[in-house]
Amino acid sequence: MAVPYNHLEIESKWSRRWEEHPININDGKKPKYYCLDMFPYPSGAGLHVGHWRGYVISDVWARYKMMDGGHYVIHPMGWDAFGLPAENYAIKTGQHPSISTENNIRNIRRQIKQIGAVRDWDMELNTTDPKFYKWTQWIFVQMFRHGLAYEKKMPLNWCPHCKAVLANEEVVDGKCERCGSEVTKKNLRQWMLKITAYADRLLDGLETLDWPEKVKKMQTDWIGRSYGAEVDFPVDGSDEKITVYTTRPDTLWGATFMVLSPEHPLAKKLASPEQADAVEAYCQYASGRSNVERVQNKEKTGVFTGAYAVNPLNHRKVPIWLSDYVLADYGTGAIMCVPAHDDRDFEFAKKFGLPIIQVIAKDGKEIPDMQEAYTEASGTMINSGDWNGMESSVLKQEAPMIIEKMGIGRKTVNYKLRDWVFSRQRYWGEPIPIIHCPKCGAVPVPEDQLPVLLPDVESYQPTDTGESPLAAISRWVNTTCPCCGGPAKRETNTMPQWAGSSWYFLRYVDVHNDKELVSREKADKYLPVDMYIGGVEHAVLHLLYSRFYTKFLHDIGVIDFDEPFQRLFNQGMILGPKGIKMSKSLGNVVSPDDMVRDYGCDSLRIYELFIGPPDQDSAWDERGIDGVNRFLKKFWNLALDSIDADVKATPEMIRIRHKLVQDITMRLNQFALNTAISKFMEYNNQMAKIAQQTGGIDKETIAVYVTLLAPFAPHIAEEIWERLGHTDSVFHQPWPEADARLAADDEKEIPVQMNGRTRAVVRLAVDAAKDEALAAGRDALKDRLDGVQLVKEIYVPGRIINFVVRK
Ligand code: ANZ
Ligand code: ZN
């Protein structure tokens, strides 16, 4: 009997061995493969089994790539360490965020090391390290110089509880994403990044990426490019004009009124004396409502301004209303309303008794009393002057050009994407490297003075004026202008947590460089990322910001590529026992630590993969790990017994060997890692059965099995590999190749039929001769064929045997 499988001994032996003799060596000749995990936020709760799974998946892939193609694999780890939790902890305890952050990192680093992954720890980075954020600030300065960072006063989402401005994407259903409080509005000066300047490239670039279609669709919708027209409506009896944005200029004849957002610059100006008070009151009411409330499909509200505009096409007078279903920051903040063909306009017209004119008719027939809008862009134009009789879908395409020629408007492109609100009124973030001078305005901190260090403060509490706690440190705030030398003040806002994560992946490959963000030589050699692995919750924000930064850094010559992540894999979540998301507050967080101790790293790795398809959510069920552990023990015994027995390969063993290579490689390439594990188990059972007869499996087949298993369970694989007599690491083996001919089954199950009905099944050699096959078939149906008249015998090799009989 073999020595028993002792995971503690084996795993500590190999983690030591790999530390002394690293297996992932950059000899300068191997091709590189950059496999990156989305780096974690070092929270106080540590890693749970869900985080762990993501890192196992990426490590299986990294190790596979080391063997397949002999790559030098770049597989680093770092910490996305600025952010609110550390700051809130500081507010509660007075402990500096850098201290709690450092403690958390120490714990998570220990946990990550337990995964037994190939990692380049000398590339480790931390976004709160001044050596790192120097470059986060440097990028901001470059963006400022290129006109992509600007200041703007605007009504922003304000969380009264966090006392912070929130980006649109941090507001979920009108509530703060972090604390769940109702979000209100506050007018504040903000730093903005002009991501909209890259909208087209961010869209077009998606086509080149090997990403899940779902994520590409989410980014496409988020950017929201639509083609339409702007149309100018002169205000009746005034020199003013109102420009509307419409995607349906074909419906211009049906525009019976206009609606401006309450924030539109003309909103109050247009009000007639009789309507002035009502307009004022309505604007007041609307200012208290969030964008989310405004677009929700609740009952429409609004007010008539008392003014009229003129439809530039048919010169009819149309009343001008205000309503908050028109958003100030989309299009032009004003719309022409076509109630017959738009749901919201229809509802508004019904409520306020405004005229409805149908201009598109399905089958050319006008609807007598419309009960709902006809919103399809297909049908025949009616009530539309010269346009009558045209097909609306054709007109929709042509109308922008027609309008442009008539001089009443122009064709336009519009985006849902907004510029990025880039400042936070909080302490624990990168200071924005800007100095405000009364004479020179906003001046960037000279590059040789970066980083602008985050100073210590006495109180981390944000102020309810909307300023960051940094504003209270006058020593730090008061400085001199880099331009004129006069007295000036530092910007006290800090960057959002997204800042560091928008570019960190470029830094790993040159993490100690204090002259450049990344040397061009290293960037050319090791970047971009070939495979990026992380949760789908980052589909729009982080993944869009990173693409924006990468394109900008490409444009200023820092790097030579403009997409950061060639391939993306989104792992599913591990849910708590009842299918609920794991969270500290629910007390359903499962830590990997005990399981690593009791079953070993290899067992937990395999179990994390076995639990379900890696791209889907799976509920955690601890009981299954026993079975996985038994599987490894069984394989261990089989392998060691086989080494002792040293048997010759039978054709069956050779077939299993090649089939295994086919099955595992295919599943790896499809990321079907859970079914790869089932295959290992299945073949292990098959081999164990054969070994009962033969005393063992040939060493070559065991070696191939071990090589395939190595990315999944690296420690046990190395140990058996060594016991097979090898002195080099199994990870220096090329990935095994299958010979399809040898993998083909040489026996097959063939149905045996009588008059077309299957009555039995026989196992036959694939190339069995007709006589032999029919004899086997007759034998299988011996009882049934007794006493009947055999009319015909049919044999289709490899497929079927059929006896036609007469009773
Ligand atoms: C006339 C019209 C007729 C419209 C019709 C639609 C249907 P997307 O595709 O999302 O870009 N719109 C324009 N600006 C708006 C704003 N600031 N707030 C709310 N709605 C606004 O939608 C563009 C359409 O949304 C525009 O086309 C406009 O209504 C409305 F049968 O103009 B449409
Ligand atoms: Zn100055």
PDB file of N, CA, C and O in Angstrom, residues 501-562:
ATOM      1  N   SER A 501      -7.497  52.596  -9.790  1.00  0.00           N
ATOM      2  CA  SER A 501      -7.806  51.352 -10.503  1.00  0.00           C
ATOM      3  C   SER A 501      -7.949  51.570 -12.014  1.00  0.00           C
ATOM      4  O   SER A 501      -8.021  50.616 -12.762  1.00  0.00           O
ATOM      5  N   SER A 502      -7.975  52.833 -12.438  1.00  0.00           N
ATOM      6  CA  SER A 502      -8.112  53.094 -13.870  1.00  0.00           C
ATOM      7  C   SER A 502      -6.820  52.843 -14.640  1.00  0.00           C
ATOM      8  O   SER A 502      -6.836  52.831 -15.862  1.00  0.00           O
ATOM      9  N   TRP A 503      -5.711  52.704 -13.924  1.00  0.00           N
ATOM     10  CA  TRP A 503      -4.454  52.542 -14.676  1.00  0.00           C
ATOM     11  C   TRP A 503      -3.459  51.594 -14.020  1.00  0.00           C
ATOM     12  O   TRP A 503      -2.392  51.335 -14.571  1.00  0.00           O
ATOM     13  N   TYR A 504      -3.788  51.016 -12.844  1.00  0.00           N
ATOM     14  CA  TYR A 504      -2.813  50.237 -12.073  1.00  0.00           C
ATOM     15  C   TYR A 504      -2.186  49.089 -12.854  1.00  0.00           C
ATOM     16  O   TYR A 504      -1.034  48.737 -12.663  1.00  0.00           O
ATOM     17  N   PHE A 505      -2.964  48.522 -13.778  1.00  0.00           N
ATOM     18  CA  PHE A 505      -2.498  47.356 -14.546  1.00  0.00           C
ATOM     19  C   PHE A 505      -1.278  47.681 -15.399  1.00  0.00           C
ATOM     20  O   PHE A 505      -0.550  46.793 -15.820  1.00  0.00           O
ATOM     21  N   LEU A 506      -1.048  48.977 -15.670  1.00  0.00           N
ATOM     22  CA  LEU A 506       0.128  49.368 -16.445  1.00  0.00           C
ATOM     23  C   LEU A 506       1.379  49.396 -15.570  1.00  0.00           C
ATOM     24  O   LEU A 506       2.498  49.289 -16.061  1.00  0.00           O
ATOM     25  N   ARG A 507       1.176  49.560 -14.291  1.00  0.00           N
ATOM     26  CA  ARG A 507       2.275  49.838 -13.380  1.00  0.00           C
ATOM     27  C   ARG A 507       2.989  48.565 -12.925  1.00  0.00           C
ATOM     28  O   ARG A 507       4.193  48.578 -12.660  1.00  0.00           O
ATOM     29  N   TYR A 508       2.252  47.473 -12.798  1.00  0.00           N
ATOM     30  CA  TYR A 508       2.843  46.246 -12.263  1.00  0.00           C
ATOM     31  C   TYR A 508       4.162  45.887 -12.941  1.00  0.00           C
ATOM     32  O   TYR A 508       5.097  45.444 -12.299  1.00  0.00           O
ATOM     33  N   VAL A 509       4.236  46.052 -14.243  1.00  0.00           N
ATOM     34  CA  VAL A 509       5.399  45.540 -14.968  1.00  0.00           C
ATOM     35  C   VAL A 509       6.612  46.451 -14.806  1.00  0.00           C
ATOM     36  O   VAL A 509       7.703  46.137 -15.278  1.00  0.00           O
ATOM     37  N   ASP A 510       6.422  47.589 -14.116  1.00  0.00           N
ATOM     38  CA  ASP A 510       7.564  48.493 -13.893  1.00  0.00           C
ATOM     39  C   ASP A 510       7.355  49.236 -12.578  1.00  0.00           C
ATOM     40  O   ASP A 510       7.477  50.458 -12.499  1.00  0.00           O
ATOM     41  N   VAL A 511       7.067  48.464 -11.543  1.00  0.00           N
ATOM     42  CA  VAL A 511       6.521  49.036 -10.321  1.00  0.00           C
ATOM     43  C   VAL A 511       7.525  49.894  -9.548  1.00  0.00           C
ATOM     44  O   VAL A 511       7.131  50.741  -8.755  1.00  0.00           O
ATOM     45  N   HIS A 512       8.812  49.695  -9.793  1.00  0.00           N
ATOM     46  CA  HIS A 512       9.804  50.471  -9.033  1.00  0.00           C
ATOM     47  C   HIS A 512      10.322  51.683  -9.795  1.00  0.00           C
ATOM     48  O   HIS A 512      11.231  52.368  -9.318  1.00  0.00           O
ATOM     49  N   ASN A 513       9.791  51.938 -10.954  1.00  0.00           N
ATOM     50  CA  ASN A 513      10.288  53.045 -11.779  1.00  0.00           C
ATOM     51  C   ASN A 513       9.915  54.382 -11.141  1.00  0.00           C
ATOM     52  O   ASN A 513       8.749  54.687 -10.975  1.00  0.00           O
ATOM     53  N   ASP A 514      10.918  55.198 -10.770  1.00  0.00           N
ATOM     54  CA  ASP A 514      10.555  56.495 -10.184  1.00  0.00           C
ATOM     55  C   ASP A 514      10.704  57.635 -11.187  1.00  0.00           C
ATOM     56  O   ASP A 514      10.549  58.794 -10.848  1.00  0.00           O
ATOM     57  N   LYS A 515      11.017  57.299 -12.441  1.00  0.00           N
ATOM     58  CA  LYS A 515      11.144  58.335 -13.475  1.00  0.00           C
ATOM     59  C   LYS A 515       9.899  58.418 -14.367  1.00  0.00           C
ATOM     60  O   LYS A 515       9.573  59.457 -14.899  1.00  0.00           O
ATOM     61  N   GLU A 516       9.285  57.277 -14.567  1.00  0.00           N
ATOM     62  CA  GLU A 516       8.127  57.232 -15.469  1.00  0.00           C
ATOM     63  C   GLU A 516       7.054  56.346 -14.867  1.00  0.00           C
ATOM     64  O   GLU A 516       7.339  55.482 -14.049  1.00  0.00           O
ATOM     65  N   LEU A 517       5.870  56.559 -15.361  1.00  0.00           N
ATOM     66  CA  LEU A 517       4.726  55.737 -14.962  1.00  0.00           C
ATOM     67  C   LEU A 517       4.995  54.279 -15.325  1.00  0.00           C
ATOM     68  O   LEU A 517       4.743  53.357 -14.558  1.00  0.00           O
ATOM     69  N   VAL A 518       5.519  54.088 -16.534  1.00  0.00           N
ATOM     70  CA  VAL A 518       5.998  52.777 -16.968  1.00  0.00           C
ATOM     71  C   VAL A 518       6.958  53.066 -18.113  1.00  0.00           C
ATOM     72  O   VAL A 518       6.706  53.968 -18.920  1.00  0.00           O
ATOM     73  N   SER A 519       8.069  52.346 -18.153  1.00  0.00           N
ATOM     74  CA  SER A 519       8.994  52.628 -19.256  1.00  0.00           C
ATOM     75  C   SER A 519       8.385  52.113 -20.547  1.00  0.00           C
ATOM     76  O   SER A 519       7.681  51.103 -20.556  1.00  0.00           O
ATOM     77  N   ARG A 520       8.654  52.807 -21.600  1.00  0.00           N
ATOM     78  CA  ARG A 520       8.090  52.419 -22.885  1.00  0.00           C
ATOM     79  C   ARG A 520       8.582  51.031 -23.293  1.00  0.00           C
ATOM     80  O   ARG A 520       7.835  50.216 -23.851  1.00  0.00           O
ATOM     81  N   GLU A 521       9.821  50.745 -22.930  1.00  0.00           N
ATOM     82  CA  GLU A 521      10.390  49.454 -23.287  1.00  0.00           C
ATOM     83  C   GLU A 521       9.610  48.312 -22.610  1.00  0.00           C
ATOM     84  O   GLU A 521       9.234  47.329 -23.244  1.00  0.00           O
ATOM     85  N   LYS A 522       9.378  48.470 -21.320  1.00  0.00           N
ATOM     86  CA  LYS A 522       8.643  47.417 -20.600  1.00  0.00           C
ATOM     87  C   LYS A 522       7.189  47.355 -21.059  1.00  0.00           C
ATOM     88  O   LYS A 522       6.614  46.269 -21.161  1.00  0.00           O
ATOM     89  N   ALA A 523       6.616  48.519 -21.301  1.00  0.00           N
ATOM     90  CA  ALA A 523       5.232  48.524 -21.767  1.00  0.00           C
ATOM     91  C   ALA A 523       5.113  47.753 -23.073  1.00  0.00           C
ATOM     92  O   ALA A 523       4.209  46.940 -23.258  1.00  0.00           O
ATOM     93  N   ASP A 524       6.051  48.003 -23.982  1.00  0.00           N
ATOM     94  CA  ASP A 524       6.002  47.314 -25.281  1.00  0.00           C
ATOM     95  C   ASP A 524       6.169  45.813 -25.121  1.00  0.00           C
ATOM     96  O   ASP A 524       5.591  45.024 -25.856  1.00  0.00           O
ATOM     97  N   LYS A 525       6.977  45.434 -24.136  1.00  0.00           N
ATOM     98  CA  LYS A 525       7.299  44.030 -23.978  1.00  0.00           C
ATOM     99  C   LYS A 525       6.199  43.256 -23.247  1.00  0.00           C
ATOM    100  O   LYS A 525       5.890  42.123 -23.612  1.00  0.00           O
ATOM    101  N   TYR A 526       5.622  43.856 -22.209  1.00  0.00           N
ATOM    102  CA  TYR A 526       4.770  43.065 -21.305  1.00  0.00           C
ATOM    103  C   TYR A 526       3.281  43.413 -21.339  1.00  0.00           C
ATOM    104  O   TYR A 526       2.465  42.710 -20.760  1.00  0.00           O
ATOM    105  N   LEU A 527       2.930  44.511 -21.961  1.00  0.00           N
ATOM    106  CA  LEU A 527       1.531  44.947 -21.946  1.00  0.00           C
ATOM    107  C   LEU A 527       0.931  44.752 -23.340  1.00  0.00           C
ATOM    108  O   LEU A 527       1.687  44.597 -24.300  1.00  0.00           O
ATOM    109  N   PRO A 528      -0.366  44.789 -23.514  1.00  0.00           N
ATOM    110  CA  PRO A 528      -1.404  44.947 -22.485  1.00  0.00           C
ATOM    111  C   PRO A 528      -1.726  43.636 -21.774  1.00  0.00           C
ATOM    112  O   PRO A 528      -1.030  42.630 -21.962  1.00  0.00           O
ATOM    113  N   VAL A 529      -2.786  43.665 -20.981  1.00  0.00           N
ATOM    114  CA  VAL A 529      -3.257  42.478 -20.274  1.00  0.00           C
ATOM    115  C   VAL A 529      -3.901  41.523 -21.287  1.00  0.00           C
ATOM    116  O   VAL A 529      -4.701  41.943 -22.116  1.00  0.00           O
ATOM    117  N   ASP A 530      -3.505  40.249 -21.223  1.00  0.00           N
ATOM    118  CA  ASP A 530      -4.094  39.278 -22.147  1.00  0.00           C
ATOM    119  C   ASP A 530      -5.402  38.721 -21.621  1.00  0.00           C
ATOM    120  O   ASP A 530      -6.313  38.459 -22.395  1.00  0.00           O
ATOM    121  N   MET A 531      -5.455  38.495 -20.320  1.00  0.00           N
ATOM    122  CA  MET A 531      -6.684  37.945 -19.728  1.00  0.00           C
ATOM    123  C   MET A 531      -6.964  38.669 -18.428  1.00  0.00           C
ATOM    124  O   MET A 531      -6.098  38.737 -17.565  1.00  0.00           O
ATOM    125  N   TYR A 532      -8.163  39.224 -18.321  1.00  0.00           N
ATOM    126  CA  TYR A 532      -8.542  39.969 -17.109  1.00  0.00           C
ATOM    127  C   TYR A 532      -9.709  39.235 -16.474  1.00  0.00           C
ATOM    128  O   TYR A 532     -10.701  38.927 -17.139  1.00  0.00           O
ATOM    129  N   ILE A 533      -9.597  38.950 -15.185  1.00  0.00           N
ATOM    130  CA  ILE A 533     -10.614  38.142 -14.515  1.00  0.00           C
ATOM    131  C   ILE A 533     -11.197  38.898 -13.327  1.00  0.00           C
ATOM    132  O   ILE A 533     -10.453  39.388 -12.473  1.00  0.00           O
ATOM    133  N   GLY A 534     -12.497  39.010 -13.293  1.00  0.00           N
ATOM    134  CA  GLY A 534     -13.140  39.699 -12.176  1.00  0.00           C
ATOM    135  C   GLY A 534     -14.644  39.680 -12.320  1.00  0.00           C
ATOM    136  O   GLY A 534     -15.187  39.140 -13.281  1.00  0.00           O
ATOM    137  N   GLY A 535     -15.323  40.272 -11.361  1.00  0.00           N
ATOM    138  CA  GLY A 535     -16.784  40.216 -11.297  1.00  0.00           C
ATOM    139  C   GLY A 535     -17.457  41.110 -12.321  1.00  0.00           C
ATOM    140  O   GLY A 535     -16.908  42.128 -12.734  1.00  0.00           O
ATOM    141  N   VAL A 536     -18.655  40.720 -12.710  1.00  0.00           N
ATOM    142  CA  VAL A 536     -19.391  41.447 -13.746  1.00  0.00           C
ATOM    143  C   VAL A 536     -19.918  42.784 -13.206  1.00  0.00           C
ATOM    144  O   VAL A 536     -20.329  43.655 -13.953  1.00  0.00           O
ATOM    145  N   GLU A 537     -19.846  42.980 -11.881  1.00  0.00           N
ATOM    146  CA  GLU A 537     -20.305  44.260 -11.323  1.00  0.00           C
ATOM    147  C   GLU A 537     -19.448  45.419 -11.822  1.00  0.00           C
ATOM    148  O   GLU A 537     -19.819  46.577 -11.703  1.00  0.00           O
ATOM    149  N   HIS A 538     -18.298  45.102 -12.411  1.00  0.00           N
ATOM    150  CA  HIS A 538     -17.452  46.175 -12.933  1.00  0.00           C
ATOM    151  C   HIS A 538     -17.646  46.409 -14.433  1.00  0.00           C
ATOM    152  O   HIS A 538     -16.811  47.040 -15.077  1.00  0.00           O
ATOM    153  N   ALA A 539     -18.739  45.920 -14.968  1.00  0.00           N
ATOM    154  CA  ALA A 539     -18.943  45.973 -16.416  1.00  0.00           C
ATOM    155  C   ALA A 539     -18.878  47.390 -16.988  1.00  0.00           C
ATOM    156  O   ALA A 539     -18.329  47.592 -18.062  1.00  0.00           O
ATOM    157  N   VAL A 540     -19.459  48.360 -16.305  1.00  0.00           N
ATOM    158  CA  VAL A 540     -19.422  49.698 -16.887  1.00  0.00           C
ATOM    159  C   VAL A 540     -18.404  50.636 -16.256  1.00  0.00           C
ATOM    160  O   VAL A 540     -17.692  51.316 -16.969  1.00  0.00           O
ATOM    161  N   LEU A 541     -18.333  50.725 -14.961  1.00  0.00           N
ATOM    162  CA  LEU A 541     -17.536  51.803 -14.394  1.00  0.00           C
ATOM    163  C   LEU A 541     -16.049  51.549 -14.547  1.00  0.00           C
ATOM    164  O   LEU A 541     -15.386  52.124 -15.397  1.00  0.00           O
ATOM    165  N   HIS A 542     -15.526  50.645 -13.733  1.00  0.00           N
ATOM    166  CA  HIS A 542     -14.091  50.398 -13.769  1.00  0.00           C
ATOM    167  C   HIS A 542     -13.606  50.060 -15.177  1.00  0.00           C
ATOM    168  O   HIS A 542     -12.586  50.564 -15.634  1.00  0.00           O
ATOM    169  N   LEU A 543     -14.353  49.210 -15.856  1.00  0.00           N
ATOM    170  CA  LEU A 543     -13.888  48.767 -17.172  1.00  0.00           C
ATOM    171  C   LEU A 543     -13.999  49.868 -18.235  1.00  0.00           C
ATOM    172  O   LEU A 543     -13.287  49.831 -19.234  1.00  0.00           O
ATOM    173  N   LEU A 544     -14.865  50.828 -18.024  1.00  0.00           N
ATOM    174  CA  LEU A 544     -14.962  51.934 -18.963  1.00  0.00           C
ATOM    175  C   LEU A 544     -13.887  52.983 -18.645  1.00  0.00           C
ATOM    176  O   LEU A 544     -13.206  53.489 -19.536  1.00  0.00           O
ATOM    177  N   TYR A 545     -13.727  53.271 -17.367  1.00  0.00           N
ATOM    178  CA  TYR A 545     -12.702  54.239 -16.960  1.00  0.00           C
ATOM    179  C   TYR A 545     -11.305  53.766 -17.381  1.00  0.00           C
ATOM    180  O   TYR A 545     -10.488  54.550 -17.849  1.00  0.00           O
ATOM    181  N   SER A 546     -11.047  52.475 -17.196  1.00  0.00           N
ATOM    182  CA  SER A 546      -9.727  51.940 -17.557  1.00  0.00           C
ATOM    183  C   SER A 546      -9.479  52.089 -19.053  1.00  0.00           C
ATOM    184  O   SER A 546      -8.368  52.386 -19.482  1.00  0.00           O
ATOM    185  N   ARG A 547     -10.507  51.880 -19.817  1.00  0.00           N
ATOM    186  CA  ARG A 547     -10.354  51.992 -21.268  1.00  0.00           C
ATOM    187  C   ARG A 547     -10.112  53.449 -21.650  1.00  0.00           C
ATOM    188  O   ARG A 547      -9.298  53.739 -22.523  1.00  0.00           O
ATOM    189  N   PHE A 548     -10.796  54.354 -20.989  1.00  0.00           N
ATOM    190  CA  PHE A 548     -10.606  55.786 -21.231  1.00  0.00           C
ATOM    191  C   PHE A 548      -9.163  56.194 -20.897  1.00  0.00           C
ATOM    192  O   PHE A 548      -8.469  56.823 -21.710  1.00  0.00           O
ATOM    193  N   TYR A 549      -8.687  55.811 -19.712  1.00  0.00           N
ATOM    194  CA  TYR A 549      -7.312  56.158 -19.317  1.00  0.00           C
ATOM    195  C   TYR A 549      -6.307  55.594 -20.311  1.00  0.00           C
ATOM    196  O   TYR A 549      -5.349  56.245 -20.685  1.00  0.00           O
ATOM    197  N   THR A 550      -6.527  54.344 -20.699  1.00  0.00           N
ATOM    198  CA  THR A 550      -5.588  53.694 -21.602  1.00  0.00           C
ATOM    199  C   THR A 550      -5.540  54.436 -22.938  1.00  0.00           C
ATOM    200  O   THR A 550      -4.460  54.655 -23.497  1.00  0.00           O
ATOM    201  N   LYS A 551      -6.690  54.832 -23.429  1.00  0.00           N
ATOM    202  CA  LYS A 551      -6.718  55.557 -24.703  1.00  0.00           C
ATOM    203  C   LYS A 551      -6.000  56.903 -24.564  1.00  0.00           C
ATOM    204  O   LYS A 551      -5.251  57.309 -25.454  1.00  0.00           O
ATOM    205  N   PHE A 552      -6.219  57.570 -23.446  1.00  0.00           N
ATOM    206  CA  PHE A 552      -5.545  58.854 -23.242  1.00  0.00           C
ATOM    207  C   PHE A 552      -4.023  58.656 -23.172  1.00  0.00           C
ATOM    208  O   PHE A 552      -3.266  59.371 -23.826  1.00  0.00           O
ATOM    209  N   LEU A 553      -3.582  57.672 -22.391  1.00  0.00           N
ATOM    210  CA  LEU A 553      -2.138  57.446 -22.251  1.00  0.00           C
ATOM    211  C   LEU A 553      -1.523  57.004 -23.579  1.00  0.00           C
ATOM    212  O   LEU A 553      -0.362  57.291 -23.866  1.00  0.00           O
ATOM    213  N   HIS A 554      -2.308  56.329 -24.369  1.00  0.00           N
ATOM    214  CA  HIS A 554      -1.859  56.006 -25.721  1.00  0.00           C
ATOM    215  C   HIS A 554      -1.672  57.301 -26.525  1.00  0.00           C
ATOM    216  O   HIS A 554      -0.658  57.506 -27.181  1.00  0.00           O
ATOM    217  N   ASP A 555      -2.653  58.185 -26.421  1.00  0.00           N
ATOM    218  CA  ASP A 555      -2.613  59.402 -27.234  1.00  0.00           C
ATOM    219  C   ASP A 555      -1.442  60.316 -26.859  1.00  0.00           C
ATOM    220  O   ASP A 555      -0.947  61.052 -27.707  1.00  0.00           O
ATOM    221  N   ILE A 556      -1.018  60.298 -25.592  1.00  0.00           N
ATOM    222  CA  ILE A 556       0.116  61.151 -25.234  1.00  0.00           C
ATOM    223  C   ILE A 556       1.437  60.375 -25.284  1.00  0.00           C
ATOM    224  O   ILE A 556       2.461  60.848 -24.808  1.00  0.00           O
ATOM    225  N   GLY A 557       1.399  59.178 -25.867  1.00  0.00           N
ATOM    226  CA  GLY A 557       2.637  58.470 -26.169  1.00  0.00           C
ATOM    227  C   GLY A 557       3.243  57.656 -25.044  1.00  0.00           C
ATOM    228  O   GLY A 557       4.361  57.173 -25.163  1.00  0.00           O
ATOM    229  N   VAL A 558       2.512  57.472 -23.933  1.00  0.00           N
ATOM    230  CA  VAL A 558       3.070  56.669 -22.842  1.00  0.00           C
ATOM    231  C   VAL A 558       3.101  55.192 -23.232  1.00  0.00           C
ATOM    232  O   VAL A 558       4.033  54.463 -22.920  1.00  0.00           O
ATOM    233  N   ILE A 559       2.067  54.753 -23.943  1.00  0.00           N
ATOM    234  CA  ILE A 559       1.966  53.357 -24.350  1.00  0.00           C
ATOM    235  C   ILE A 559       1.547  53.294 -25.819  1.00  0.00           C
ATOM    236  O   ILE A 559       1.091  54.287 -26.383  1.00  0.00           O
ATOM    237  N   ASP A 560       1.683  52.113 -26.381  1.00  0.00           N
ATOM    238  CA  ASP A 560       1.499  51.967 -27.818  1.00  0.00           C
ATOM    239  C   ASP A 560       0.186  51.282 -28.191  1.00  0.00           C
ATOM    240  O   ASP A 560      -0.058  51.005 -29.343  1.00  0.00           O
ATOM    241  N   PHE A 561      -0.634  50.951 -27.193  1.00  0.00           N
ATOM    242  CA  PHE A 561      -1.886  50.239 -27.480  1.00  0.00           C
ATOM    243  C   PHE A 561      -2.991  51.056 -26.842  1.00  0.00           C
ATOM    244  O   PHE A 561      -2.722  51.882 -25.959  1.00  0.00           O
ATOM    245  N   ASP A 562      -4.228  50.873 -27.277  1.00  0.00           N
ATOM    246  CA  ASP A 562      -5.265  51.699 -26.654  1.00  0.00           C
ATOM    247  C   ASP A 562      -6.439  50.915 -26.085  1.00  0.00           C
ATOM    248  O   ASP A 562      -7.479  51.481 -25.773  1.00  0.00           O
TER     249      ASP A 562
END
